[in-house]
GROMACS .gro file of C-alpha atoms in nm:
model
  313
    1MET     CA    1  -8.300   1.442   5.616
    2PRO     CA    2  -8.168   1.274   5.935
    3ARG     CA    3  -8.115   1.489   6.241
    4THR     CA    4  -7.756   1.576   6.327
    5HIS     CA    5  -7.749   1.378   6.651
    6SER     CA    6  -7.863   1.062   6.467
    7MET     CA    7  -7.552   1.062   6.247
    8PRO     CA    8  -7.276   0.868   6.434
    9LEU     CA    9  -6.997   1.003   6.211
   10ILE     CA   10  -7.067   1.358   6.333
   11ARG     CA   11  -6.890   1.250   6.652
   12LEU     CA   12  -6.561   1.192   6.467
   13SER     CA   13  -6.304   1.451   6.568
   14MET     CA   14  -6.050   1.629   6.348
   15ARG     CA   15  -5.777   1.462   6.555
   16GLN     CA   16  -5.915   1.125   6.446
   17MET     CA   17  -5.917   1.245   6.085
   18LEU     CA   18  -5.556   1.358   6.127
   19LEU     CA   19  -5.462   1.022   6.279
   20ILE     CA   20  -5.623   0.822   5.997
   21SER     CA   21  -5.444   1.036   5.737
   22ALA     CA   22  -5.112   0.993   5.920
   23ILE     CA   23  -5.156   0.613   5.940
   24ASP     CA   24  -5.204   0.607   5.563
   25ASP     CA   25  -4.888   0.814   5.514
   26ASN     CA   26  -4.674   0.608   5.753
   27GLY     CA   27  -4.827   0.258   5.762
   28SER     CA   28  -4.776   0.247   6.137
   29LEU     CA   29  -4.991   0.354   6.432
   30LYS     CA   30  -4.678   0.426   6.638
   31ARG     CA   31  -4.521   0.655   6.376
   32ALA     CA   32  -4.856   0.821   6.304
   33SER     CA   33  -4.917   0.897   6.672
   34GLU     CA   34  -4.566   1.041   6.710
   35LEU     CA   35  -4.615   1.257   6.403
   36ILE     CA   36  -4.934   1.419   6.531
   37GLY     CA   37  -4.821   1.441   6.895
   38MET     CA   38  -5.059   1.180   7.038
   39SER     CA   39  -4.962   0.902   7.278
   40GLN     CA   40  -4.983   0.552   7.132
   41PRO     CA   41  -5.249   0.432   7.382
   42ARG     CA   42  -5.460   0.740   7.299
   43ALA     CA   43  -5.409   0.676   6.926
   44THR     CA   44  -5.514   0.313   6.965
   45LYS     CA   45  -5.829   0.423   7.148
   46ALA     CA   46  -5.902   0.696   6.889
   47LEU     CA   47  -5.875   0.448   6.603
   48GLN     CA   48  -6.098   0.198   6.784
   49GLU     CA   49  -6.357   0.470   6.847
   50ALA     CA   50  -6.349   0.563   6.477
   51GLU     CA   51  -6.408   0.200   6.381
   52ASP     CA   52  -6.692   0.175   6.634
   53LEU     CA   53  -6.856   0.488   6.490
   54THR     CA   54  -6.824   0.367   6.130
   55GLY     CA   55  -6.927   0.014   6.224
   56THR     CA   56  -6.646  -0.144   6.026
   57LYS     CA   57  -6.275  -0.221   6.036
   58LEU     CA   58  -6.064   0.052   5.877
   59PHE     CA   59  -5.717  -0.110   5.879
   60ASN     CA   60  -5.577  -0.462   5.874
   61ARG     CA   61  -5.254  -0.544   6.054
   62THR     CA   62  -4.998  -0.712   5.825
   63ASN     CA   63  -4.623  -0.773   5.828
   64ARG     CA   64  -4.599  -0.458   5.613
   65GLY     CA   65  -4.780  -0.249   5.870
   66LEU     CA   66  -5.137  -0.122   5.878
   67ILE     CA   67  -5.313  -0.161   5.542
   68ALA     CA   68  -5.642   0.016   5.478
   69THR     CA   69  -5.955  -0.189   5.409
   70PRO     CA   70  -6.192  -0.064   5.132
   71ALA     CA   71  -6.385   0.123   5.402
   72GLY     CA   72  -6.055   0.259   5.531
   73GLU     CA   73  -5.959   0.383   5.185
   74CYS     CA   74  -6.289   0.569   5.170
   75MET     CA   75  -6.227   0.719   5.515
   76ILE     CA   76  -5.870   0.817   5.420
   77ARG     CA   77  -5.985   0.991   5.104
   78HIS     CA   78  -6.244   1.197   5.289
   79ALA     CA   79  -6.009   1.266   5.581
   80LYS     CA   80  -5.741   1.402   5.350
   81THR     CA   81  -5.999   1.610   5.164
   82MET     CA   82  -6.124   1.760   5.490
   83LEU     CA   83  -5.771   1.835   5.611
   84SER     CA   84  -5.683   1.987   5.275
   85GLN     CA   85  -5.993   2.206   5.290
   86LEU     CA   86  -5.896   2.323   5.638
   87SER     CA   87  -5.550   2.411   5.509
   88ALA     CA   88  -5.702   2.595   5.214
   89MET     CA   89  -5.936   2.782   5.447
   90ALA     CA   90  -5.645   2.887   5.666
   91GLN     CA   91  -5.453   3.007   5.361
   92GLU     CA   92  -5.752   3.202   5.227
   93ILE     CA   93  -5.811   3.363   5.566
   94HIS     CA   94  -5.444   3.458   5.583
   95SER     CA   95  -5.459   3.588   5.227
   96ALA     CA   96  -5.768   3.794   5.302
   97SER     CA   97  -5.584   3.966   5.587
   98ASP     CA   98  -5.267   4.008   5.382
   99GLY     CA   99  -5.378   4.196   5.075
  100GLU     CA  100  -5.582   3.921   4.910
  101TRP     CA  101  -5.311   3.678   4.802
  102GLY     CA  102  -5.454   3.378   4.617
  103ARG     CA  103  -5.345   3.016   4.579
  104LEU     CA  104  -5.370   2.779   4.282
  105ARG     CA  105  -5.273   2.408   4.283
  106ILE     CA  106  -5.249   2.255   3.935
  107GLY     CA  107  -5.180   1.899   3.826
  108THR     CA  108  -5.086   1.836   3.464
  109ILE     CA  109  -4.980   1.550   3.242
  110MET     CA  110  -4.655   1.594   3.049
  111GLY     CA  111  -4.811   1.666   2.709
  112ALA     CA  112  -5.012   1.961   2.838
  113VAL     CA  113  -4.720   2.133   3.014
  114PRO     CA  114  -4.658   2.389   2.734
  115TYR     CA  115  -5.024   2.500   2.746
  116VAL     CA  116  -5.024   2.515   3.124
  117THR     CA  117  -4.702   2.717   3.153
  118GLU     CA  118  -4.810   2.961   2.882
  119THR     CA  119  -5.144   3.015   3.056
  120ILE     CA  120  -4.978   3.056   3.397
  121SER     CA  121  -4.741   3.323   3.260
  122ALA     CA  122  -5.032   3.526   3.123
  123PHE     CA  123  -5.241   3.460   3.435
  124LEU     CA  124  -4.970   3.587   3.672
  125ARG     CA  125  -4.923   3.905   3.473
  126ARG     CA  126  -5.289   3.982   3.545
  127PHE     CA  127  -5.299   3.835   3.899
  128PRO     CA  128  -4.945   3.871   4.038
  129ARG     CA  129  -5.054   3.813   4.398
  130THR     CA  130  -5.120   3.444   4.338
  131SER     CA  131  -4.909   3.153   4.464
  132VAL     CA  132  -4.904   2.864   4.214
  133GLU     CA  133  -4.812   2.500   4.277
  134ILE     CA  134  -4.763   2.273   3.973
  135LEU     CA  135  -4.741   1.894   3.986
  136GLU     CA  136  -4.657   1.692   3.674
  137ASP     CA  137  -4.749   1.322   3.676
  138THR     CA  138  -4.976   1.065   3.515
  139SER     CA  139  -5.353   1.119   3.505
  140VAL     CA  140  -5.399   0.829   3.748
  141GLU     CA  141  -5.176   0.983   4.014
  142LEU     CA  142  -5.303   1.336   3.957
  143LEU     CA  143  -5.666   1.227   3.995
  144ARG     CA  144  -5.570   1.050   4.315
  145GLN     CA  145  -5.428   1.379   4.445
  146LEU     CA  146  -5.740   1.563   4.325
  147ASP     CA  147  -5.964   1.315   4.509
  148ARG     CA  148  -5.774   1.386   4.830
  149GLY     CA  149  -5.816   1.760   4.795
  150LEU     CA  150  -5.445   1.818   4.732
  151LEU     CA  151  -5.504   1.978   4.390
  152ASP     CA  152  -5.759   2.232   4.271
  153LEU     CA  153  -5.770   2.106   3.914
  154VAL     CA  154  -5.607   1.854   3.683
  155ILE     CA  155  -5.523   1.879   3.316
  156GLY     CA  156  -5.530   1.517   3.211
  157ARG     CA  157  -5.777   1.245   3.115
  158SER     CA  158  -6.075   1.141   3.325
  159SER     CA  159  -6.093   0.808   3.137
  160MET     CA  160  -5.801   0.688   3.349
  161SER     CA  161  -6.022   0.700   3.660
  162THR     CA  162  -6.248   0.421   3.781
  163THR     CA  163  -6.492   0.687   3.910
  164PRO     CA  164  -6.520   0.948   3.630
  165GLN     CA  165  -6.870   1.038   3.753
  166LEU     CA  166  -6.711   1.228   4.043
  167TYR     CA  167  -6.569   1.498   3.816
  168ASN     CA  168  -6.664   1.801   3.612
  169VAL     CA  169  -6.481   1.761   3.283
  170THR     CA  170  -6.413   2.002   2.996
  171ALA     CA  171  -6.230   1.867   2.691
  172PHE     CA  172  -6.043   2.150   2.523
  173HIS     CA  173  -5.762   2.032   2.295
  174ASP     CA  174  -5.671   1.728   2.084
  175GLU     CA  175  -5.325   1.588   2.151
  176LEU     CA  176  -5.124   1.526   1.834
  177LEU     CA  177  -4.824   1.296   1.850
  178ALA     CA  178  -4.473   1.323   1.707
  179VAL     CA  179  -4.167   1.095   1.699
  180VAL     CA  180  -3.852   1.282   1.798
  181ALA     CA  181  -3.486   1.188   1.785
  182ASN     CA  182  -3.146   1.321   1.877
  183PRO     CA  183  -3.041   1.581   1.614
  184ALA     CA  184  -2.746   1.350   1.535
  185HIS     CA  185  -2.970   1.049   1.464
  186PRO     CA  186  -2.875   0.885   1.130
  187LEU     CA  187  -3.232   0.920   0.996
  188ILE     CA  188  -3.238   1.299   1.039
  189GLY     CA  189  -3.250   1.453   0.693
  190ARG     CA  190  -3.459   1.176   0.538
  191LYS     CA  191  -3.773   1.298   0.362
  192LYS     CA  192  -3.981   1.012   0.498
  193VAL     CA  193  -3.937   0.767   0.784
  194GLY     CA  194  -4.149   0.460   0.863
  195LEU     CA  195  -4.180   0.249   1.175
  196LYS     CA  196  -3.990  -0.029   1.004
  197ASP     CA  197  -3.689   0.203   0.995
  198LEU     CA  198  -3.702   0.230   1.374
  199VAL     CA  199  -3.748  -0.133   1.473
  200ASP     CA  200  -3.387  -0.153   1.596
  201ALA     CA  201  -3.388   0.189   1.763
  202ARG     CA  202  -3.410   0.215   2.139
  203TRP     CA  203  -3.746   0.374   2.216
  204ILE     CA  204  -3.803   0.600   2.514
  205VAL     CA  205  -4.165   0.541   2.607
  206TYR     CA  206  -4.422   0.625   2.868
  207THR     CA  207  -4.501   0.360   3.128
  208ALA     CA  208  -4.733   0.071   3.041
  209SER     CA  209  -5.108   0.128   3.002
  210MET     CA  210  -5.072   0.505   2.964
  211PRO     CA  211  -5.253   0.658   2.661
  212MET     CA  212  -4.935   0.759   2.474
  213ARG     CA  213  -4.781   0.414   2.523
  214LEU     CA  214  -5.102   0.249   2.401
  215SER     CA  215  -5.098   0.472   2.093
  216LEU     CA  216  -4.744   0.362   2.005
  217GLU     CA  217  -4.831  -0.005   2.052
  218GLN     CA  218  -5.130   0.045   1.823
  219GLU     CA  219  -4.906   0.205   1.557
  220PHE     CA  220  -4.680  -0.101   1.555
  221ARG     CA  221  -4.975  -0.340   1.538
  222GLN     CA  222  -5.129  -0.152   1.246
  223ALA     CA  223  -4.794  -0.161   1.065
  224GLY     CA  224  -4.773  -0.539   1.117
  225LEU     CA  225  -4.461  -0.501   1.329
  226GLU     CA  226  -4.369  -0.631   1.672
  227MET     CA  227  -4.337  -0.371   1.945
  228PRO     CA  228  -3.966  -0.328   2.031
  229ARG     CA  229  -3.861  -0.486   2.358
  230ALA     CA  230  -3.552  -0.273   2.426
  231LEU     CA  231  -3.740   0.012   2.590
  232LEU     CA  232  -3.652   0.294   2.825
  233GLU     CA  233  -3.964   0.374   3.030
  234THR     CA  234  -4.014   0.708   3.202
  235ARG     CA  235  -4.286   0.957   3.295
  236SER     CA  236  -4.049   1.253   3.277
  237ALA     CA  237  -3.990   1.479   2.976
  238LEU     CA  238  -3.660   1.592   3.125
  239THR     CA  239  -3.543   1.232   3.166
  240THR     CA  240  -3.651   1.165   2.807
  241MET     CA  241  -3.437   1.451   2.678
  242SER     CA  242  -3.140   1.358   2.898
  243LEU     CA  243  -3.147   1.001   2.768
  244MET     CA  244  -3.179   1.124   2.411
  245GLN     CA  245  -2.879   1.356   2.448
  246ALA     CA  246  -2.671   1.070   2.587
  247GLU     CA  247  -2.755   0.819   2.311
  248PRO     CA  248  -2.800   0.936   1.949
  249ASN     CA  249  -2.984   0.616   1.845
  250THR     CA  250  -3.278   0.676   2.079
  251VAL     CA  251  -3.620   0.796   1.965
  252ALA     CA  252  -3.931   0.892   2.160
  253LEU     CA  253  -4.302   0.949   2.111
  254LEU     CA  254  -4.411   1.284   2.254
  255SER     CA  255  -4.701   1.519   2.221
  256SER     CA  256  -4.639   1.758   1.932
  257ASP     CA  257  -4.653   2.052   2.177
  258VAL     CA  258  -4.375   1.910   2.396
  259ALA     CA  259  -4.178   1.806   2.087
  260ALA     CA  260  -4.196   2.161   1.947
  261PHE     CA  261  -4.066   2.298   2.277
  262PHE     CA  262  -3.753   2.080   2.267
  263VAL     CA  263  -3.700   2.134   1.894
  264ASN     CA  264  -3.702   2.510   1.952
  265PHE     CA  265  -3.411   2.469   2.192
  266GLY     CA  266  -3.216   2.245   1.954
  267MET     CA  267  -3.246   1.942   2.182
  268ALA     CA  268  -3.441   1.720   1.941
  269SER     CA  269  -3.560   1.688   1.584
  270VAL     CA  270  -3.900   1.562   1.465
  271LEU     CA  271  -3.880   1.266   1.229
  272PRO     CA  272  -4.101   1.294   0.916
  273MET     CA  273  -4.347   1.019   1.001
  274HIS     CA  274  -4.718   0.976   0.944
  275LEU     CA  275  -4.891   0.847   1.257
  276ARG     CA  276  -5.246   0.712   1.233
  277SER     CA  277  -5.321   0.721   1.604
  278LYS     CA  278  -5.457   1.025   1.781
  279SER     CA  279  -5.452   1.036   2.158
  280GLU     CA  280  -5.746   1.138   2.373
  281PRO     CA  281  -5.800   1.514   2.415
  282TYR     CA  282  -5.670   1.710   2.710
  283GLU     CA  283  -5.936   1.775   2.973
  284VAL     CA  284  -5.971   2.019   3.259
  285ILE     CA  285  -6.092   1.811   3.553
  286THR     CA  286  -6.232   1.928   3.887
  287ARG     CA  287  -6.425   1.754   4.163
  288LYS     CA  288  -6.802   1.798   4.156
  289SER     CA  289  -6.800   1.813   4.535
  290ALA     CA  290  -6.546   2.097   4.552
  291ASP     CA  291  -6.619   2.468   4.567
  292LEU     CA  292  -6.363   2.631   4.337
  293ASN     CA  293  -6.195   2.950   4.452
  294PRO     CA  294  -6.189   3.255   4.220
  295GLN     CA  295  -5.828   3.190   4.113
  296THR     CA  296  -5.912   2.837   3.996
  297LEU     CA  297  -6.222   2.948   3.804
  298GLN     CA  298  -6.028   3.228   3.634
  299PHE     CA  299  -5.738   3.000   3.541
  300ILE     CA  300  -5.972   2.741   3.385
  301GLU     CA  301  -6.141   3.015   3.184
  302ASP     CA  302  -5.804   3.146   3.065
  303LEU     CA  303  -5.673   2.799   2.981
  304VAL     CA  304  -5.970   2.702   2.765
  305ALA     CA  305  -5.995   3.048   2.607
  306GLY     CA  306  -5.624   3.038   2.523
  307VAL     CA  307  -5.661   2.746   2.284
  308PRO     CA  308  -5.714   2.861   1.924
  309SER     CA  309  -6.078   2.814   1.825
  310ALA     CA  310  -5.985   2.579   1.541
  311ALA     CA  311  -5.820   2.343   1.791
  312ARG     CA  312  -6.082   2.369   2.063
  313LEU     CA  313  -6.336   2.088   2.090
   0.00000   0.00000   0.00000
């Protein structure tokens, strides 16, 4: 193992880490230096020193501002992780001196929201002195936030990452799919509905290349039908329901868990369709390099244990 003084990066300061993170957030050295209270000449020197220590250029100057090089992206990721860990340490120290309050930061894809919220409700009844932050987005964006230390865990799919080897992954529930429609849709009441009946409907779909969107495209291919072009694309369940309430002819592909939630509130009806595709299972994803706090470990245990044994993988 090399001695500490032989590692040039040990000379990087937290102010340099803060500067590099701020440049990524703002795309400008001037705005970044103002944000962290550093003069621009000092910021220029600090960035140059960081590049000298790493032996490579971290940012390229373009007409769109400073753009990170591949080495810069690596530095940004680690800088944000370090800053996030410092923030978490400060919160834990504060919590320890304030009656042991805990903190939990969860990222979840839309389909898993019902499981996550149910688990959180039960978790908080047992551990009321816990602050919980929930972010709903795509697996790609959530894993990006996880990589930067901004989330403690993600409920999503590690297959959407280009570096799945960085994670600890536990698959815990298969996602079943359902086609839902406005309760006033003309096909409601039919005993059986096929994709050919919905060729002219306006589909509300997830954005391109996402697992649920790929599943729908596969369904149309297998049925020998062309994928509709008149699409409404969104990542949001709330937007999906708002669009569906506004236009009775719209239909959407949702996870059966999310569909059941909206059906229970009278906002949608499930069409009687047989779908061949099955999406990838939900996974609990954490970083191998991260030390999980007790709240995170307990939540993961509760989440996986809360899935009926017949549905668990």
